[in-house]
Structure formats: C-alpha cells, structure tokens
C-alpha cells in the first residue's frame, strides 16, 4: 500500500525551480534511495517532501492530501535526518528527548523512550555526555536515535553517512538496515553512493537536473540503464560523482 504520494511536484529554492517530478511514491515500510550527483535535486526533493520548501503539486499521506491545516500533523508523523547532525548544545539524552516533549509526551516518558532509542543505535552510554563533545560518528548515531525516538511512519535521510569514514559508514549502514526492518519504518535516503543504496533499499530512483531519469529495483537499474547517464553510474566504482 502507498504511504506517501507526490504528483506534479515542483520545488523552488531561491526563486529557481530545482525539482520537477510528475510522480513520486513510497510504500508502507518501503526503503527508497534517491541517487544522483551534486546538484541533481536530491536534498531539495527531501525538503519538499518534508514540506520545508516552496512547492506546487499535491502530496498525499495515507490517502489524505497535505493541506496547510494538516501540515503540522503530517510533520509529527515523519522525521528527517540531515547530512550534518543538528544537535542542541545540551546533553545527548536531552537532544533525543526534545522531539518527544515537543509532541506532548511527558518528560519522564520522553526520557525513557530516548534512552531506548539511544540503546538501539549503540550509544546509550553517551546519554549524559554533552552533544558538542561527540565524534562525527557518535553525533550521527544520536541524530538518527532522535529521529527514530518519535516513531515516525516515514523517515527522510539526506546523505546520512557522507561525513563518516568508511568503516563507520559500513557499520552504521548495517545497523540502519536492521533497525528500519525491525521497526517497519518507511524511508527515503538521498545519496550519491550506489554501495550505500544497495545495502539499504528496496527501490532506486536516479535523479539528474531535478528530474527522475530512471527508477526500479537496484539490480534492474544497474543491468538495464535507461540512458548513458544511468549507464555511467554502473561503470563508476562507488557513485555517480
């Protein structure tokens, strides 16, 4: 079943149109990778789907069209993780609990759920540490724990591993695959790395210059590229870059 569907989606940044996609959808519990080089429109697509950029067209979530009156409710049912962890200057525990408190969960329950989410990502021992003292890998795990703590139906992730060294990326990707499947959370992951995409997702969407040029199961896209741009993706060692 379809969880999210966008139709005739056009997104603007700084007055310029950066995305033009006739249709984009995510099924319940489906994991989708949006892949392409810098400037392809991947991040803009995620921000548009999160209702954080100016856009036109329609977005439906669980069959209900997103309107200004439903925007806050919609945002409470999704979560977004950025390339650079955006953590508050407080403890790790308070960072993860904050999103729950904003959603009206009492502080005691919020802290309990925050600890559970930190444990899920293997950083429960960091709960009392100041967020600004974390390493890059630790900070990204805390950022993911904060997103999953609110138990979103859909999580949007923008290059979540790109700032990490290779060993950290591999381990975190493996943990993320497990957590996504155990939780049944649908996900859209923007990346330029095909190896990351293959580890995590069910479906691959290739973007170039704000448009989708091919989509399908990863093996299908690799073995049957729609054009030379997608074919170049297969010939590169790890990415479209």
Short mmCIF file of C-alpha atoms in Angstrom, two decimals:
data_model
loop_
_atom_site.label_atom_id
_atom_site.label_comp_id
_atom_site.label_asym_id
_atom_site.label_seq_id
_atom_site.Cartn_x
_atom_site.Cartn_y
_atom_site.Cartn_z
CA UNK A 1 0.00 0.00 0.00
CA UNK A 2 1.15 3.55 -0.72
CA UNK A 3 2.15 5.61 2.29
CA UNK A 4 3.21 8.83 0.55
CA UNK A 5 2.50 10.00 -2.98
CA UNK A 6 3.54 13.24 -4.66
CA UNK A 7 2.12 14.25 -8.05
CA UNK A 8 3.16 17.06 -10.39
CA UNK A 9 5.70 18.05 -7.77
CA UNK A 10 7.72 21.19 -8.49
CA UNK A 11 10.05 22.65 -5.87
CA UNK A 12 11.73 26.06 -5.73
CA UNK A 13 14.80 27.34 -3.90
CA UNK A 14 15.79 30.98 -4.01
CA UNK A 15 13.17 31.65 -6.68
CA UNK A 16 14.56 28.97 -9.03
CA UNK A 17 12.79 25.72 -9.83
CA UNK A 18 15.07 22.84 -8.78
CA UNK A 19 12.78 19.80 -8.93
CA UNK A 20 10.14 18.77 -11.47
CA UNK A 21 8.78 15.25 -10.91
CA UNK A 22 5.44 14.02 -12.31
CA UNK A 23 5.06 11.32 -9.64
CA UNK A 24 6.96 10.03 -6.62
CA UNK A 25 5.68 7.48 -4.12
CA UNK A 26 6.78 5.48 -1.10
CA UNK A 27 5.04 2.31 0.02
CA UNK A 28 4.44 1.31 3.62
CA UNK A 29 7.71 0.00 5.07
CA UNK A 30 9.43 0.57 1.71
CA UNK A 31 13.03 1.80 1.60
CA UNK A 32 13.82 4.07 -1.36
CA UNK A 33 17.19 5.54 -2.34
CA UNK A 34 17.31 8.75 -4.34
CA UNK A 35 20.68 8.84 -6.05
CA UNK A 36 22.48 11.30 -8.30
CA UNK A 37 25.41 13.74 -8.41
CA UNK A 38 25.63 17.02 -6.52
CA UNK A 39 23.01 19.40 -7.89
CA UNK A 40 20.67 16.61 -9.02
CA UNK A 41 17.92 17.83 -6.67
CA UNK A 42 18.08 15.03 -4.10
CA UNK A 43 18.20 17.23 -1.00
CA UNK A 44 15.59 19.60 -2.43
CA UNK A 45 13.25 16.67 -3.05
CA UNK A 46 13.54 15.53 0.55
CA UNK A 47 13.00 19.04 1.89
CA UNK A 48 9.98 19.42 -0.39
CA UNK A 49 8.54 16.11 0.78
CA UNK A 50 9.05 17.31 4.36
CA UNK A 51 7.10 20.48 3.49
CA UNK A 52 10.13 22.63 4.25
CA UNK A 53 10.47 24.25 0.80
CA UNK A 54 8.10 26.08 -1.50
CA UNK A 55 6.41 23.61 -3.83
CA UNK A 56 3.43 23.05 -6.07
CA UNK A 57 1.51 19.92 -6.96
CA UNK A 58 -0.06 17.55 -4.45
CA UNK A 59 1.28 15.37 -1.66
CA UNK A 60 -0.91 12.73 -0.05
CA UNK A 61 -0.04 10.79 3.09
CA UNK A 62 -2.07 7.72 3.96
CA UNK A 63 -4.57 8.82 1.33
CA UNK A 64 -5.09 12.31 2.78
CA UNK A 65 -3.92 15.32 0.81
CA UNK A 66 -1.47 17.57 2.58
CA UNK A 67 -3.05 20.97 3.13
CA UNK A 68 -1.86 23.91 5.25
CA UNK A 69 -4.21 22.79 8.00
CA UNK A 70 -2.76 19.29 8.06
CA UNK A 71 0.90 20.30 7.76
CA UNK A 72 1.72 20.13 11.49
CA UNK A 73 0.04 16.75 11.91
CA UNK A 74 1.97 15.46 8.88
CA UNK A 75 5.30 16.68 10.23
CA UNK A 76 4.64 14.86 13.50
CA UNK A 77 4.38 11.58 11.59
CA UNK A 78 7.65 11.92 9.72
CA UNK A 79 11.24 12.63 10.71
CA UNK A 80 14.27 13.98 8.86
CA UNK A 81 17.99 13.38 9.32
CA UNK A 82 20.42 15.81 7.72
CA UNK A 83 23.93 15.30 6.37
CA UNK A 84 25.41 17.22 9.29
CA UNK A 85 23.92 16.34 12.69
CA UNK A 86 21.95 19.30 14.03
CA UNK A 87 22.24 18.80 17.78
CA UNK A 88 21.37 21.25 20.54
CA UNK A 89 24.06 22.44 22.96
CA UNK A 90 22.88 20.19 25.75
CA UNK A 91 23.24 16.54 26.75
CA UNK A 92 22.76 13.67 24.35
CA UNK A 93 19.73 12.48 26.32
CA UNK A 94 18.04 15.88 26.21
CA UNK A 95 18.69 16.10 22.47
CA UNK A 96 16.84 12.86 21.82
CA UNK A 97 14.04 13.56 24.30
CA UNK A 98 13.32 17.06 22.97
CA UNK A 99 11.36 15.94 19.92
CA UNK A 100 9.15 13.78 22.11
CA UNK A 101 8.50 16.63 24.54
CA UNK A 102 7.51 18.88 21.63
CA UNK A 103 4.97 16.22 20.66
CA UNK A 104 3.36 16.47 24.10
CA UNK A 105 4.91 13.39 25.72
CA UNK A 106 5.65 13.95 29.40
CA UNK A 107 9.32 14.40 30.22
CA UNK A 108 9.65 11.15 32.18
CA UNK A 109 8.25 9.03 29.34
CA UNK A 110 10.23 11.05 26.81
CA UNK A 111 13.49 10.34 28.60
CA UNK A 112 12.66 6.62 28.85
CA UNK A 113 11.98 6.42 25.13
CA UNK A 114 15.07 8.49 24.41
CA UNK A 115 17.26 6.04 26.30
CA UNK A 116 15.68 3.13 24.42
CA UNK A 117 16.39 4.79 21.09
CA UNK A 118 19.98 5.58 22.05
CA UNK A 119 20.48 1.94 23.04
CA UNK A 120 19.05 0.88 19.69
CA UNK A 121 21.86 2.76 17.94
CA UNK A 122 24.53 1.62 20.37
CA UNK A 123 25.12 4.98 22.06
CA UNK A 124 23.16 4.60 25.28
CA UNK A 125 26.39 5.04 27.25
CA UNK A 126 26.66 8.58 25.87
CA UNK A 127 23.34 9.78 27.33
CA UNK A 128 24.92 12.16 29.87
CA UNK A 129 27.64 13.47 27.59
CA UNK A 130 27.50 16.99 26.13
CA UNK A 131 26.46 16.75 22.48
CA UNK A 132 29.25 19.09 21.34
CA UNK A 133 31.86 16.61 22.60
CA UNK A 134 30.75 13.77 20.33
CA UNK A 135 32.76 12.43 17.41
CA UNK A 136 31.22 12.63 13.93
CA UNK A 137 30.05 9.02 14.01
CA UNK A 138 28.61 9.36 17.51
CA UNK A 139 26.78 12.57 16.59
CA UNK A 140 25.18 10.95 13.54
CA UNK A 141 24.04 7.98 15.60
CA UNK A 142 22.49 10.37 18.13
CA UNK A 143 20.80 12.26 15.29
CA UNK A 144 19.31 9.01 13.99
CA UNK A 145 18.27 7.98 17.51
CA UNK A 146 16.45 11.31 17.90
CA UNK A 147 14.59 10.76 14.63
CA UNK A 148 13.59 7.18 15.45
CA UNK A 149 12.57 8.05 19.03
CA UNK A 150 9.44 9.78 17.75
CA UNK A 151 8.48 6.53 15.96
CA UNK A 152 7.87 8.10 12.55
CA UNK A 153 5.98 6.31 9.83
CA UNK A 154 8.41 7.78 7.31
CA UNK A 155 11.99 8.94 7.78
CA UNK A 156 13.80 11.14 5.26
CA UNK A 157 17.61 10.95 5.33
CA UNK A 158 19.88 13.31 3.42
CA UNK A 159 23.35 11.78 2.88
CA UNK A 160 23.35 10.39 6.44
CA UNK A 161 26.77 8.70 6.12
CA UNK A 162 28.72 11.09 3.89
CA UNK A 163 30.70 12.81 6.68
CA UNK A 164 31.89 9.50 8.18
CA UNK A 165 34.98 7.44 7.47
CA UNK A 166 34.45 4.21 5.52
CA UNK A 167 34.49 1.73 8.44
CA UNK A 168 31.96 3.87 10.37
CA UNK A 169 29.76 4.16 7.28
CA UNK A 170 29.67 0.41 6.77
CA UNK A 171 28.78 -0.38 10.38
CA UNK A 172 26.16 2.35 10.64
CA UNK A 173 24.55 1.32 7.35
CA UNK A 174 24.26 -2.26 8.61
CA UNK A 175 22.69 -1.07 11.87
CA UNK A 176 20.29 1.18 9.99
CA UNK A 177 19.12 -1.66 7.72
CA UNK A 178 18.35 -3.79 10.76
CA UNK A 179 16.53 -1.02 12.62
CA UNK A 180 14.46 0.00 9.60
CA UNK A 181 13.28 -3.56 9.06
CA UNK A 182 12.65 -4.28 12.74
CA UNK A 183 10.65 -1.07 13.17
CA UNK A 184 8.80 -1.30 9.85
CA UNK A 185 9.66 2.34 9.15
CA UNK A 186 9.45 3.57 5.55
CA UNK A 187 12.49 5.54 4.41
CA UNK A 188 13.75 7.79 1.63
CA UNK A 189 17.54 8.12 1.60
CA UNK A 190 19.32 10.64 -0.60
CA UNK A 191 22.84 9.57 -1.51
CA UNK A 192 25.37 9.69 -4.33
CA UNK A 193 26.90 6.36 -3.28
CA UNK A 194 25.49 3.29 -5.02
CA UNK A 195 27.07 0.91 -2.48
CA UNK A 196 25.15 2.63 0.33
CA UNK A 197 21.98 2.45 -1.73
CA UNK A 198 22.36 -1.27 -2.39
CA UNK A 199 22.86 -2.02 1.31
CA UNK A 200 19.74 -0.22 2.49
CA UNK A 201 16.91 -0.04 -0.04
CA UNK A 202 14.24 -1.88 -2.00
CA UNK A 203 13.96 0.63 -4.84
CA UNK A 204 16.35 3.01 -6.55
CA UNK A 205 15.40 6.42 -8.02
CA UNK A 206 18.05 8.08 -10.19
CA UNK A 207 17.86 11.88 -10.48
CA UNK A 208 19.62 14.36 -12.77
CA UNK A 209 18.98 18.10 -13.01
CA UNK A 210 15.87 17.95 -10.86
CA UNK A 211 14.18 15.13 -12.75
CA UNK A 212 13.84 11.38 -12.33
CA UNK A 213 15.63 9.62 -15.19
CA UNK A 214 15.02 6.02 -14.06
CA UNK A 215 13.63 4.05 -11.15
CA UNK A 216 13.25 0.40 -10.23
CA UNK A 217 14.85 -2.32 -8.16
CA UNK A 218 18.59 -1.70 -7.79
CA UNK A 219 19.60 -4.70 -9.88
CA UNK A 220 17.18 -3.75 -12.63
CA UNK A 221 18.51 -0.18 -12.84
CA UNK A 222 22.11 -1.36 -12.93
CA UNK A 223 21.58 -4.11 -15.51
CA UNK A 224 19.18 -2.17 -17.74
CA UNK A 225 20.13 1.53 -17.65
CA UNK A 226 17.66 3.85 -19.36
CA UNK A 227 20.34 6.10 -20.86
CA UNK A 228 24.05 6.90 -20.89
CA UNK A 229 23.81 8.93 -17.70
CA UNK A 230 22.50 5.92 -15.74
CA UNK A 231 24.92 3.59 -17.52
CA UNK A 232 27.79 5.75 -16.25
CA UNK A 233 26.55 5.00 -12.74
CA UNK A 234 27.30 1.29 -13.27
CA UNK A 235 30.79 1.96 -14.59
CA UNK A 236 31.87 4.08 -11.64
CA UNK A 237 33.38 2.37 -8.65
CA UNK A 238 31.09 3.73 -5.96
CA UNK A 239 28.98 6.64 -7.10
CA UNK A 240 27.66 8.93 -9.77
CA UNK A 241 30.26 11.55 -8.81
#
